[in-house]
CSV table of C-alpha atoms and ligand atoms in Angstrom, one decimal:
chain,number,residue,atom,x,y,z
A,770,UNK,CA,65.2,231.0,-68.1
A,771,UNK,CA,63.5,234.4,-67.8
A,772,UNK,CA,60.6,235.0,-65.4
A,773,UNK,CA,57.2,234.4,-66.9
A,774,UNK,CA,58.3,231.7,-69.4
A,775,UNK,CA,58.2,228.7,-67.1
A,776,UNK,CA,54.4,229.0,-66.3
A,777,UNK,CA,53.5,229.0,-70.0
A,778,UNK,CA,55.7,226.0,-70.5
A,779,UNK,CA,54.3,224.1,-67.6
A,780,UNK,CA,50.7,224.8,-68.7
A,781,UNK,CA,51.5,223.6,-72.2
A,782,UNK,CA,52.1,220.0,-71.0
A,783,UNK,CA,48.8,218.2,-71.2
A,784,UNK,CA,48.7,215.3,-68.7
A,785,UNK,CA,45.7,213.5,-70.4
A,786,UNK,CA,47.1,213.8,-73.9
A,787,UNK,CA,50.5,212.6,-72.7
A,788,UNK,CA,49.0,209.5,-71.0
A,789,UNK,CA,46.8,208.8,-74.1
A,790,UNK,CA,49.9,208.8,-76.3
A,791,UNK,CA,51.7,206.4,-73.9
A,792,UNK,CA,48.7,204.1,-74.0
A,793,UNK,CA,48.6,204.2,-77.8
A,794,UNK,CA,52.2,203.1,-77.8
A,795,UNK,CA,51.6,200.4,-75.1
A,796,UNK,CA,48.9,198.9,-77.4
A,797,UNK,CA,51.7,198.1,-79.9
A,798,UNK,CA,53.0,194.7,-78.7
A,799,UNK,CA,50.6,194.6,-75.7
A,800,UNK,CA,50.6,191.5,-73.5
A,801,UNK,CA,47.1,190.8,-71.9
A,802,UNK,CA,46.9,189.8,-68.3
A,803,UNK,CA,44.6,187.0,-66.9
A,804,UNK,CA,41.5,189.2,-67.2
A,805,UNK,CA,42.4,190.2,-70.8
A,806,UNK,CA,43.6,193.7,-69.8
A,807,UNK,CA,46.6,194.9,-71.8
A,808,UNK,CA,49.2,195.7,-69.2
A,809,UNK,CA,52.6,194.5,-70.4
A,810,UNK,CA,54.4,195.1,-73.7
A,811,UNK,CA,56.6,192.9,-75.8
A,812,UNK,CA,58.1,195.0,-78.5
A,813,UNK,CA,61.5,193.7,-79.6
A,814,UNK,CA,63.8,195.9,-81.6
A,815,UNK,CA,63.8,195.9,-85.5
A,816,UNK,CA,60.5,193.9,-85.6
A,817,UNK,CA,57.3,195.0,-87.4
A,818,UNK,CA,55.9,196.1,-84.0
A,819,UNK,CA,58.9,198.3,-83.5
A,820,UNK,CA,58.4,199.8,-86.9
A,821,UNK,CA,54.7,200.4,-86.2
A,822,UNK,CA,55.6,202.2,-82.9
A,823,UNK,CA,58.2,204.3,-84.8
A,824,UNK,CA,55.6,205.2,-87.5
A,825,UNK,CA,53.2,206.4,-84.9
A,826,UNK,CA,55.8,208.7,-83.3
A,827,UNK,CA,57.1,209.8,-86.7
A,828,UNK,CA,53.5,211.0,-87.4
A,829,UNK,CA,53.4,213.0,-84.2
A,830,UNK,CA,56.7,214.5,-84.9
A,831,UNK,CA,55.8,215.5,-88.4
A,832,UNK,CA,52.6,217.0,-87.2
A,833,UNK,CA,54.8,219.3,-85.0
A,834,UNK,CA,56.8,220.3,-88.1
A,835,UNK,CA,59.9,218.4,-86.8
A,836,UNK,CA,62.2,216.9,-89.4
A,837,UNK,CA,62.9,213.1,-89.2
A,838,UNK,CA,66.0,211.2,-90.0
A,839,UNK,CA,67.6,207.8,-89.4
A,840,UNK,CA,71.2,206.7,-89.2
A,841,UNK,CA,72.9,203.5,-90.4
A,842,UNK,CA,72.2,201.5,-87.2
A,843,UNK,CA,68.5,202.6,-87.1
A,844,UNK,CA,68.7,205.4,-84.5
A,845,UNK,CA,65.7,207.6,-85.2
A,846,UNK,CA,66.0,211.4,-84.8
A,847,UNK,CA,63.4,214.2,-84.7
A,848,UNK,CA,64.7,217.8,-85.0
A,849,UNK,CA,63.2,221.1,-83.8
A,850,UNK,CA,65.0,224.1,-85.2
A,851,UNK,CA,66.5,226.8,-83.0
A,852,UNK,CA,67.1,230.4,-83.9
A,853,UNK,CA,70.7,229.6,-84.6
A,854,UNK,CA,70.8,226.7,-87.1
A,855,UNK,CA,74.5,226.3,-86.6
A,856,UNK,CA,74.4,225.9,-82.9
A,857,UNK,CA,75.1,222.5,-81.5
A,858,UNK,CA,71.7,220.9,-80.6
A,859,UNK,CA,70.5,219.7,-77.3
A,860,UNK,CA,69.7,216.0,-77.5
A,861,UNK,CA,67.1,214.1,-75.5
A,862,UNK,CA,65.4,210.7,-75.9
A,863,UNK,CA,65.7,207.1,-74.9
A,864,UNK,CA,64.6,203.7,-76.5
A,865,UNK,CA,61.4,202.2,-77.8
A,866,UNK,CA,62.2,198.5,-77.5
A,867,UNK,CA,61.1,196.5,-74.5
A,868,UNK,CA,62.1,193.4,-72.6
A,869,UNK,CA,60.1,190.2,-73.8
A,870,UNK,CA,57.9,190.5,-70.8
A,871,UNK,CA,58.2,194.2,-70.4
A,872,UNK,CA,56.2,197.2,-69.2
A,873,UNK,CA,54.6,200.3,-70.8
A,874,UNK,CA,57.1,203.0,-69.6
A,875,UNK,CA,60.7,201.8,-69.6
A,876,UNK,CA,62.4,203.6,-72.5
A,877,UNK,CA,59.3,204.7,-74.5
A,878,UNK,CA,58.5,207.3,-71.9
A,879,UNK,CA,61.7,209.1,-72.5
A,880,UNK,CA,61.1,209.3,-76.2
A,881,UNK,CA,57.5,210.4,-76.0
A,882,UNK,CA,58.4,212.8,-73.2
A,883,UNK,CA,61.1,214.4,-75.4
A,884,UNK,CA,58.6,214.9,-78.2
A,885,UNK,CA,56.0,216.4,-75.8
A,886,UNK,CA,58.7,218.7,-74.2
A,887,UNK,CA,59.4,220.1,-77.7
A,888,UNK,CA,55.7,220.5,-78.3
A,889,UNK,CA,55.3,222.4,-75.0
A,890,UNK,CA,58.3,224.6,-75.9
A,891,UNK,CA,56.6,225.4,-79.2
A,892,UNK,CA,53.1,225.8,-77.9
A,893,UNK,CA,54.4,228.1,-75.1
A,894,UNK,CA,56.1,230.2,-77.7
A,895,UNK,CA,59.5,229.7,-76.1
A,896,UNK,CA,62.4,230.5,-78.5
A,897,UNK,CA,65.5,228.5,-78.2
A,898,UNK,CA,68.9,229.4,-79.7
A,899,UNK,CA,69.9,225.8,-80.1
A,900,UNK,CA,68.0,223.1,-82.0
A,901,UNK,CA,66.5,220.3,-79.9
A,902,UNK,CA,66.7,216.8,-81.2
A,903,UNK,CA,64.8,213.8,-79.9
A,904,UNK,CA,66.4,210.4,-80.4
A,905,UNK,CA,65.1,206.8,-80.2
A,906,UNK,CA,68.2,204.6,-79.8
A,907,UNK,CA,68.2,201.2,-81.5
A,908,UNK,CA,68.2,198.0,-79.3
A,909,UNK,CA,68.8,199.3,-75.8
A,910,UNK,CA,67.3,196.3,-74.1
A,911,UNK,CA,69.4,193.6,-75.8
A,912,UNK,CA,66.3,191.3,-75.5
A,913,UNK,CA,66.4,190.1,-79.1
A,914,UNK,CA,70.0,190.8,-79.9
A,915,UNK,CA,72.7,190.9,-77.2
A,916,UNK,CA,74.3,193.1,-75.9
A,917,UNK,CA,71.9,196.0,-75.3
A,918,UNK,CA,72.7,199.7,-76.2
A,919,UNK,CA,74.0,198.9,-79.7
A,920,UNK,CA,72.5,202.1,-81.1
A,921,UNK,CA,74.1,204.4,-78.6
A,922,UNK,CA,77.4,202.5,-78.6
A,923,UNK,CA,77.7,202.8,-82.4
A,924,UNK,CA,76.6,206.4,-82.4
A,925,UNK,CA,79.1,207.3,-79.7
A,926,UNK,CA,81.9,205.5,-81.5
A,927,UNK,CA,82.5,202.8,-78.8
A,928,UNK,CA,82.2,200.2,-81.6
A,929,UNK,CA,81.7,200.2,-85.4
A,930,UNK,CA,78.1,199.9,-86.4
A,931,UNK,CA,78.7,196.6,-88.1
A,932,UNK,CA,80.2,195.0,-84.9
A,933,UNK,CA,77.1,193.0,-84.2
A,934,UNK,CA,76.0,192.0,-87.7
A,935,UNK,CA,76.5,188.3,-87.0
A,936,UNK,CA,74.6,188.3,-83.7
A,937,UNK,CA,71.6,186.0,-84.1
A,938,UNK,CA,68.2,186.2,-82.3
A,939,UNK,CA,66.5,183.0,-81.0
A,940,UNK,CA,65.1,182.3,-84.5
A,941,UNK,CA,68.5,182.5,-86.1
A,942,UNK,CA,67.9,185.9,-87.8
A,943,UNK,CA,71.1,188.0,-87.5
A,944,UNK,CA,71.1,191.6,-86.4
A,945,UNK,CA,72.7,192.6,-89.7
A,946,UNK,CA,69.8,191.1,-91.7
A,947,UNK,CA,67.2,192.5,-89.4
A,948,UNK,CA,68.7,195.9,-89.7
A,949,UNK,CA,68.9,195.7,-93.5
A,950,UNK,CA,65.3,194.8,-93.7
A,951,UNK,CA,64.4,197.5,-91.2
A,952,UNK,CA,66.2,200.3,-93.1
A,953,UNK,CA,64.6,199.1,-96.3
A,954,UNK,CA,61.2,199.6,-94.7
A,955,UNK,CA,62.2,203.1,-93.7
A,956,UNK,CA,63.7,203.9,-97.1
A,957,UNK,CA,61.4,207.0,-97.2
A,958,UNK,CA,63.1,208.5,-94.2
A,959,UNK,CA,66.1,210.7,-94.9
A,960,UNK,CA,69.5,209.3,-93.8
A,961,UNK,CA,71.9,211.0,-91.5
A,962,UNK,CA,75.5,210.2,-90.6
A,963,UNK,CA,76.3,208.3,-87.5
A,964,UNK,CA,77.2,210.4,-84.5
A,965,UNK,CA,77.8,214.1,-84.0
A,966,UNK,CA,78.6,216.6,-81.2
A,967,UNK,CA,75.5,217.8,-79.3
A,968,UNK,CA,75.7,220.6,-76.8
A,969,UNK,CA,74.3,218.3,-74.1
A,970,UNK,CA,72.2,215.1,-73.7
A,971,UNK,CA,69.4,214.7,-71.2
A,972,UNK,CA,67.5,211.3,-71.0
A,973,UNK,CA,64.2,211.0,-69.1
A,974,UNK,CA,63.4,207.6,-67.7
A,975,UNK,CA,61.3,205.9,-65.0
A,976,UNK,CA,63.5,205.2,-62.0
A,977,UNK,CA,63.2,201.4,-62.1
A,978,UNK,CA,64.0,201.5,-58.4
A,979,UNK,CA,61.9,202.2,-55.3
A,980,UNK,CA,63.5,205.3,-53.8
A,981,UNK,CA,61.5,208.2,-55.3
A,982,UNK,CA,58.1,206.6,-54.5
A,983,UNK,CA,59.1,205.3,-51.1
A,984,UNK,CA,60.7,208.6,-50.0
A,985,UNK,CA,58.1,210.9,-51.6
A,986,UNK,CA,60.1,212.6,-54.3
A,987,UNK,CA,58.8,213.8,-57.7
A,988,UNK,CA,62.0,214.0,-59.6
A,989,UNK,CA,65.4,212.2,-59.4
A,990,UNK,CA,68.3,214.3,-60.5
A,991,UNK,CA,70.6,211.4,-61.7
A,992,UNK,CA,74.2,211.9,-60.6
A,993,UNK,CA,75.6,209.0,-62.7
A,994,UNK,CA,75.4,205.3,-63.3
A,995,UNK,CA,76.9,203.0,-60.8
A,996,UNK,CA,79.6,200.6,-61.9
A,997,UNK,CA,79.1,196.8,-62.3
A,998,UNK,CA,81.2,193.7,-62.1
A,999,UNK,CA,79.7,190.3,-62.9
A,1000,UNK,CA,81.3,187.0,-62.1
A,1001,UNK,CA,80.7,183.3,-62.5
A,1002,UNK,CA,81.9,181.0,-59.7
A,1003,UNK,CA,82.4,177.3,-60.3
A,1004,UNK,CA,82.9,174.9,-57.4
A,1005,UNK,CA,83.9,171.3,-58.2
A,1006,UNK,CA,83.9,168.6,-55.5
A,1007,UNK,CA,82.8,164.9,-55.7
A,1008,UNK,CA,79.4,163.4,-55.9
A,1009,UNK,CA,78.5,160.6,-53.5
A,1010,UNK,CA,75.4,158.7,-52.2
A,1011,UNK,CA,73.5,160.8,-49.6
A,1012,UNK,CA,72.8,157.7,-47.5
A,1013,UNK,CA,76.3,156.2,-47.4
A,1014,UNK,CA,79.1,158.8,-47.7
A,1015,UNK,CA,80.2,160.0,-44.2
A,1016,UNK,CA,80.1,163.8,-43.9
A,1017,UNK,CA,83.8,163.9,-43.1
A,1018,UNK,CA,84.7,162.3,-46.4
A,1019,UNK,CA,82.6,164.5,-48.7
A,1020,UNK,CA,83.5,167.2,-51.1
A,1021,UNK,CA,80.1,168.7,-51.2
A,1022,UNK,CA,79.8,171.6,-53.6
A,1023,UNK,CA,76.6,173.0,-52.1
A,1024,UNK,CA,78.0,173.2,-48.6
A,1025,UNK,CA,81.1,175.0,-50.0
A,1026,UNK,CA,78.8,177.4,-51.9
A,1027,UNK,CA,77.0,178.3,-48.7
A,1028,UNK,CA,80.4,179.0,-47.0
A,1029,UNK,CA,81.4,181.1,-50.0
A,1030,UNK,CA,78.2,183.1,-50.1
A,1031,UNK,CA,78.3,183.7,-46.3
A,1032,UNK,CA,81.9,185.0,-46.6
A,1033,UNK,CA,80.8,187.2,-49.5
A,1034,UNK,CA,77.9,188.6,-47.5
A,1035,UNK,CA,80.5,189.6,-44.8
A,1036,UNK,CA,82.7,191.2,-47.5
A,1037,UNK,CA,79.8,193.1,-49.1
A,1038,UNK,CA,78.2,194.2,-45.8
A,1039,UNK,CA,77.4,197.9,-46.1
A,1040,UNK,CA,75.8,199.9,-43.3
A,1041,UNK,CA,75.0,202.7,-45.8
A,1042,UNK,CA,73.0,200.3,-48.0
A,1043,UNK,CA,74.5,201.7,-51.2
A,1044,UNK,CA,76.3,198.6,-52.3
A,1045,UNK,CA,74.3,196.1,-54.4
A,1046,UNK,CA,75.4,192.4,-54.2
A,1047,UNK,CA,73.3,189.6,-55.8
A,1048,UNK,CA,73.7,185.9,-56.3
A,1049,UNK,CA,70.9,185.5,-58.8
A,1050,UNK,CA,71.4,182.2,-60.4
A,1051,UNK,CA,72.6,178.8,-59.1
A,1052,UNK,CA,73.1,175.7,-61.1
A,1053,UNK,CA,73.7,172.4,-59.2
A,1054,UNK,CA,74.9,169.1,-60.5
A,1055,UNK,CA,73.4,166.5,-60.4
A,1056,UNK,CA,70.6,168.4,-58.6
A,1057,UNK,CA,68.9,165.4,-57.0
A,1058,UNK,CA,67.8,165.0,-53.5
A,1059,UNK,CA,69.7,161.9,-52.6
A,1060,UNK,CA,73.1,162.8,-54.1
A,1061,UNK,CA,76.0,165.0,-52.8
A,1062,UNK,CA,76.5,167.7,-55.4
A,1063,UNK,CA,79.8,167.6,-57.2
A,1064,UNK,CA,79.4,170.9,-59.1
A,1065,UNK,CA,77.9,174.2,-58.4
A,1066,UNK,CA,77.9,177.3,-60.6
A,1067,UNK,CA,76.6,180.6,-59.4
A,1068,UNK,CA,76.6,184.2,-60.6
A,1069,UNK,CA,77.6,187.3,-58.8
A,1070,UNK,CA,76.3,190.8,-59.8
A,1071,UNK,CA,78.1,193.4,-57.8
A,1072,UNK,CA,77.4,197.2,-58.3
A,1073,UNK,CA,78.5,200.4,-56.6
A,1074,UNK,CA,78.6,204.1,-57.7
A,1075,UNK,CA,82.1,204.5,-56.1
A,1076,UNK,CA,85.0,203.3,-58.3
A,1077,UNK,CA,87.2,202.6,-55.3
A,1078,UNK,CA,84.7,200.3,-53.6
A,1079,UNK,CA,84.0,198.6,-57.0
A,1080,UNK,CA,87.7,197.8,-57.5
A,1081,UNK,CA,88.5,197.0,-53.8
A,1082,UNK,CA,85.6,194.7,-53.1
A,1083,UNK,CA,85.4,193.2,-56.6
A,1084,UNK,CA,89.1,192.3,-56.5
A,1085,UNK,CA,88.6,190.7,-53.1
A,1086,UNK,CA,85.8,188.3,-54.4
A,1087,UNK,CA,88.0,185.5,-55.6
A,1088,UNK,CA,90.2,185.3,-52.4
A,1089,UNK,CA,87.2,185.5,-50.2
A,1090,UNK,CA,85.7,182.5,-51.9
A,1091,UNK,CA,89.0,180.5,-51.9
A,1092,UNK,CA,89.5,181.2,-48.2
A,1093,UNK,CA,85.9,180.2,-47.3
A,1094,UNK,CA,85.7,177.0,-49.3
A,1095,UNK,CA,86.8,173.8,-47.6
A,1096,UNK,CA,86.8,171.0,-50.0
A,1097,UNK,CA,86.1,172.1,-53.6
A,1098,UNK,CA,88.2,173.4,-56.4
A,1099,UNK,CA,87.4,177.0,-57.2
A,1100,UNK,CA,87.2,178.8,-60.5
A,1101,UNK,CA,86.1,182.5,-60.6
A,1102,UNK,CA,85.6,184.2,-64.0
A,1103,UNK,CA,84.9,187.9,-64.3
A,1104,UNK,CA,82.6,188.2,-67.3
A,1105,UNK,CA,81.8,191.9,-67.2
A,1106,UNK,CA,83.4,195.0,-65.7
A,1107,UNK,CA,82.0,198.6,-66.2
A,1108,UNK,CA,83.3,201.5,-64.1
A,1109,UNK,CA,80.8,204.0,-62.8
A,1110,UNK,CA,80.1,207.0,-64.9
A,1111,UNK,CA,79.4,210.5,-63.6
A,1112,UNK,CA,76.9,212.9,-65.2
A,1113,UNK,CA,77.8,216.5,-66.0
A,1114,UNK,CA,76.9,219.3,-63.5
A,1115,UNK,CA,75.6,221.4,-66.4
A,1116,UNK,CA,72.8,218.9,-67.1
A,1117,UNK,CA,72.2,218.1,-63.4
A,1118,UNK,CA,71.8,221.8,-62.6
A,1119,UNK,CA,69.3,222.3,-65.5
A,1120,UNK,CA,67.1,219.5,-64.1
A,1121,UNK,CA,67.5,220.6,-60.5
A,1122,UNK,CA,66.7,224.2,-61.3
A,1123,UNK,CA,63.6,223.3,-63.3
A,1124,UNK,CA,62.4,221.0,-60.5
A,1125,UNK,CA,62.8,223.6,-57.8
A,1126,UNK,CA,61.3,226.4,-59.9
A,1127,UNK,CA,58.3,224.2,-60.4
A,1128,UNK,CA,58.0,223.5,-56.7
A,1129,UNK,CA,58.7,219.8,-57.0
A,1130,UNK,CA,60.5,217.6,-54.5
A,1131,UNK,CA,63.8,216.4,-55.9
A,1132,UNK,CA,66.7,214.2,-54.8
A,1133,UNK,CA,70.1,213.5,-56.2
A,1134,UNK,CA,70.6,209.8,-56.8
A,1135,UNK,CA,72.8,207.4,-59.0
A,1136,UNK,CA,71.1,205.1,-61.5
A,1137,UNK,CA,71.2,201.4,-60.5
A,1138,UNK,CA,70.4,200.2,-64.0
A,1139,UNK,CA,72.2,200.7,-67.4
A,1140,UNK,CA,71.0,203.3,-69.9
A,1141,UNK,CA,72.1,204.6,-73.3
A,1142,UNK,CA,73.2,207.8,-71.5
A,1143,UNK,CA,76.3,206.1,-70.1
A,1144,UNK,CA,77.7,205.7,-73.7
A,1145,UNK,CA,76.9,209.4,-74.5
A,1146,UNK,CA,79.0,210.6,-71.5
A,1147,UNK,CA,82.3,210.8,-73.4
A,1148,UNK,CA,80.7,212.7,-76.3
A,1149,UNK,CA,79.0,215.6,-74.5
A,1150,UNK,CA,77.7,216.8,-71.1
A,1151,UNK,CA,75.2,214.1,-70.2
A,1152,UNK,CA,72.5,213.6,-67.6
A,1153,UNK,CA,69.2,211.9,-66.8
A,1154,UNK,CA,66.1,212.7,-64.8
A,1155,UNK,CA,64.0,210.0,-63.1
A,1156,UNK,CA,60.3,209.9,-62.2
A,1157,UNK,CA,58.9,207.5,-59.6
A,1158,UNK,CA,57.6,204.1,-60.6
A,1159,UNK,CA,55.3,201.8,-58.5
A,1160,UNK,CA,57.4,199.8,-56.0
A,1161,UNK,CA,60.4,200.2,-58.3
A,1162,UNK,CA,59.0,197.4,-60.5
A,1163,UNK,CA,60.4,197.4,-64.1
A,1164,UNK,CA,61.0,194.9,-66.9
A,1165,UNK,CA,57.6,193.5,-66.0
A,1166,UNK,CA,53.9,194.1,-66.9
A,1167,UNK,CA,53.4,195.5,-63.4
A,1168,UNK,CA,55.6,198.5,-64.3
A,1169,UNK,CA,53.5,201.6,-63.5
A,1170,UNK,CA,53.9,205.3,-63.1
A,1171,UNK,CA,51.0,207.6,-62.5
A,1172,UNK,CA,49.9,210.0,-65.2
A,1173,UNK,CA,50.6,213.0,-62.9
A,1174,UNK,CA,54.1,211.7,-62.1
A,1175,UNK,CA,54.9,211.4,-65.8
A,1176,UNK,CA,53.5,214.8,-66.6
A,1177,UNK,CA,55.7,216.4,-63.9
A,1178,UNK,CA,58.6,214.7,-65.5
A,1179,UNK,CA,57.7,216.1,-68.9
A,1180,UNK,CA,57.4,219.6,-67.5
A,1181,UNK,CA,60.8,219.4,-65.8
A,1182,UNK,CA,62.3,218.0,-69.0
A,1183,UNK,CA,60.8,220.8,-71.1
A,1184,UNK,CA,62.1,223.5,-68.9
A,1185,UNK,CA,65.6,221.9,-68.6
A,1186,UNK,CA,65.8,221.4,-72.4
A,1187,UNK,CA,64.8,225.1,-73.0
A,1188,UNK,CA,67.3,226.2,-70.4
A,1189,UNK,CA,70.2,224.1,-72.0
A,1190,UNK,CA,69.1,225.2,-75.5
A,1191,UNK,CA,69.5,228.8,-74.6
A,1192,UNK,CA,73.0,228.4,-73.1
B,11,ZN,ZN1,65.2,201.7,-70.4
């Protein structure tokens, strides 16, 4: 970016207007707290609330002269033209759906930030060679229809768009029917084909982790998304009377679970504190205070940004449990396995350069959570930028980022998009 352009662009991002728009969005599906203050958001995908939020942002985009289109899985696009209409566009955006007990910033911030970055580019009179498109991906959260990231997966060609037509929500409504109804409600919006080849994709998101806030950084330059492996462990022993069965004769599933988890903690010990290992759910049978448990089921969520560690430690989980357990039968099932993805230096550099030119404190870090961006990686150079969020809390009404933190993020996004759109 040439000297003199960045200050215009930075000045064109209006912190108060940006916050006001986010609060208008947060009112759609707002969850009141005990004092009646609207702090959380419950806006499930393909519901009337989702459509209301989409109509609001469509209005803002149209006021900017952006063209609007929707594809067959409901991904919504806004396009700002460049000077070369045939150049591959730079794509930005995120998602507008929330978790059932969600917050005001996860997802929606990246979509509104994308729109406002385009507005700043226009208001500052910055010409870009490439068009810039803002996308709102369908069903990132997977809260109503599992799995999440359906919109980005279908767009990127991971799965055909009709893969999840039969998936039902808790009320028995299928994704296919909800999508049909949704697209009928948006019949006035021009259709576009699924997928294309952007020049680059840059997604802005709240960190959903504690590092930026705790360590005093303004911007996270995201290096990739760590890999995950999820397991279910079932231990089967024998139930017995707590008052009569001698300890030496028991096959106590809870005691074996403790041995297994202790051994797993040793396996997963990491002095660098990068590895993430969680036993988040335990089911005990019969789960009574005066019986020896005959069955325990527990989950393992193991994540790491390094593929080697993910494979080595993940493959060692079953043997570690079998060696540690004394009396029970062991069954270990791996139910999810996603390798880490690495983001492209082109996008990371654009974010990093914008942050340093704006005098902001930045750090490189991997994403601990999943995002639509991971499915875009095979399609085009991809990256993300993070802004701090209060104590790293997300998927919760307590989710919070300060207006000035979000505005800094929009300014970096605007400059990085303008930079990429002139490459
Ligand atoms: Zn999100």
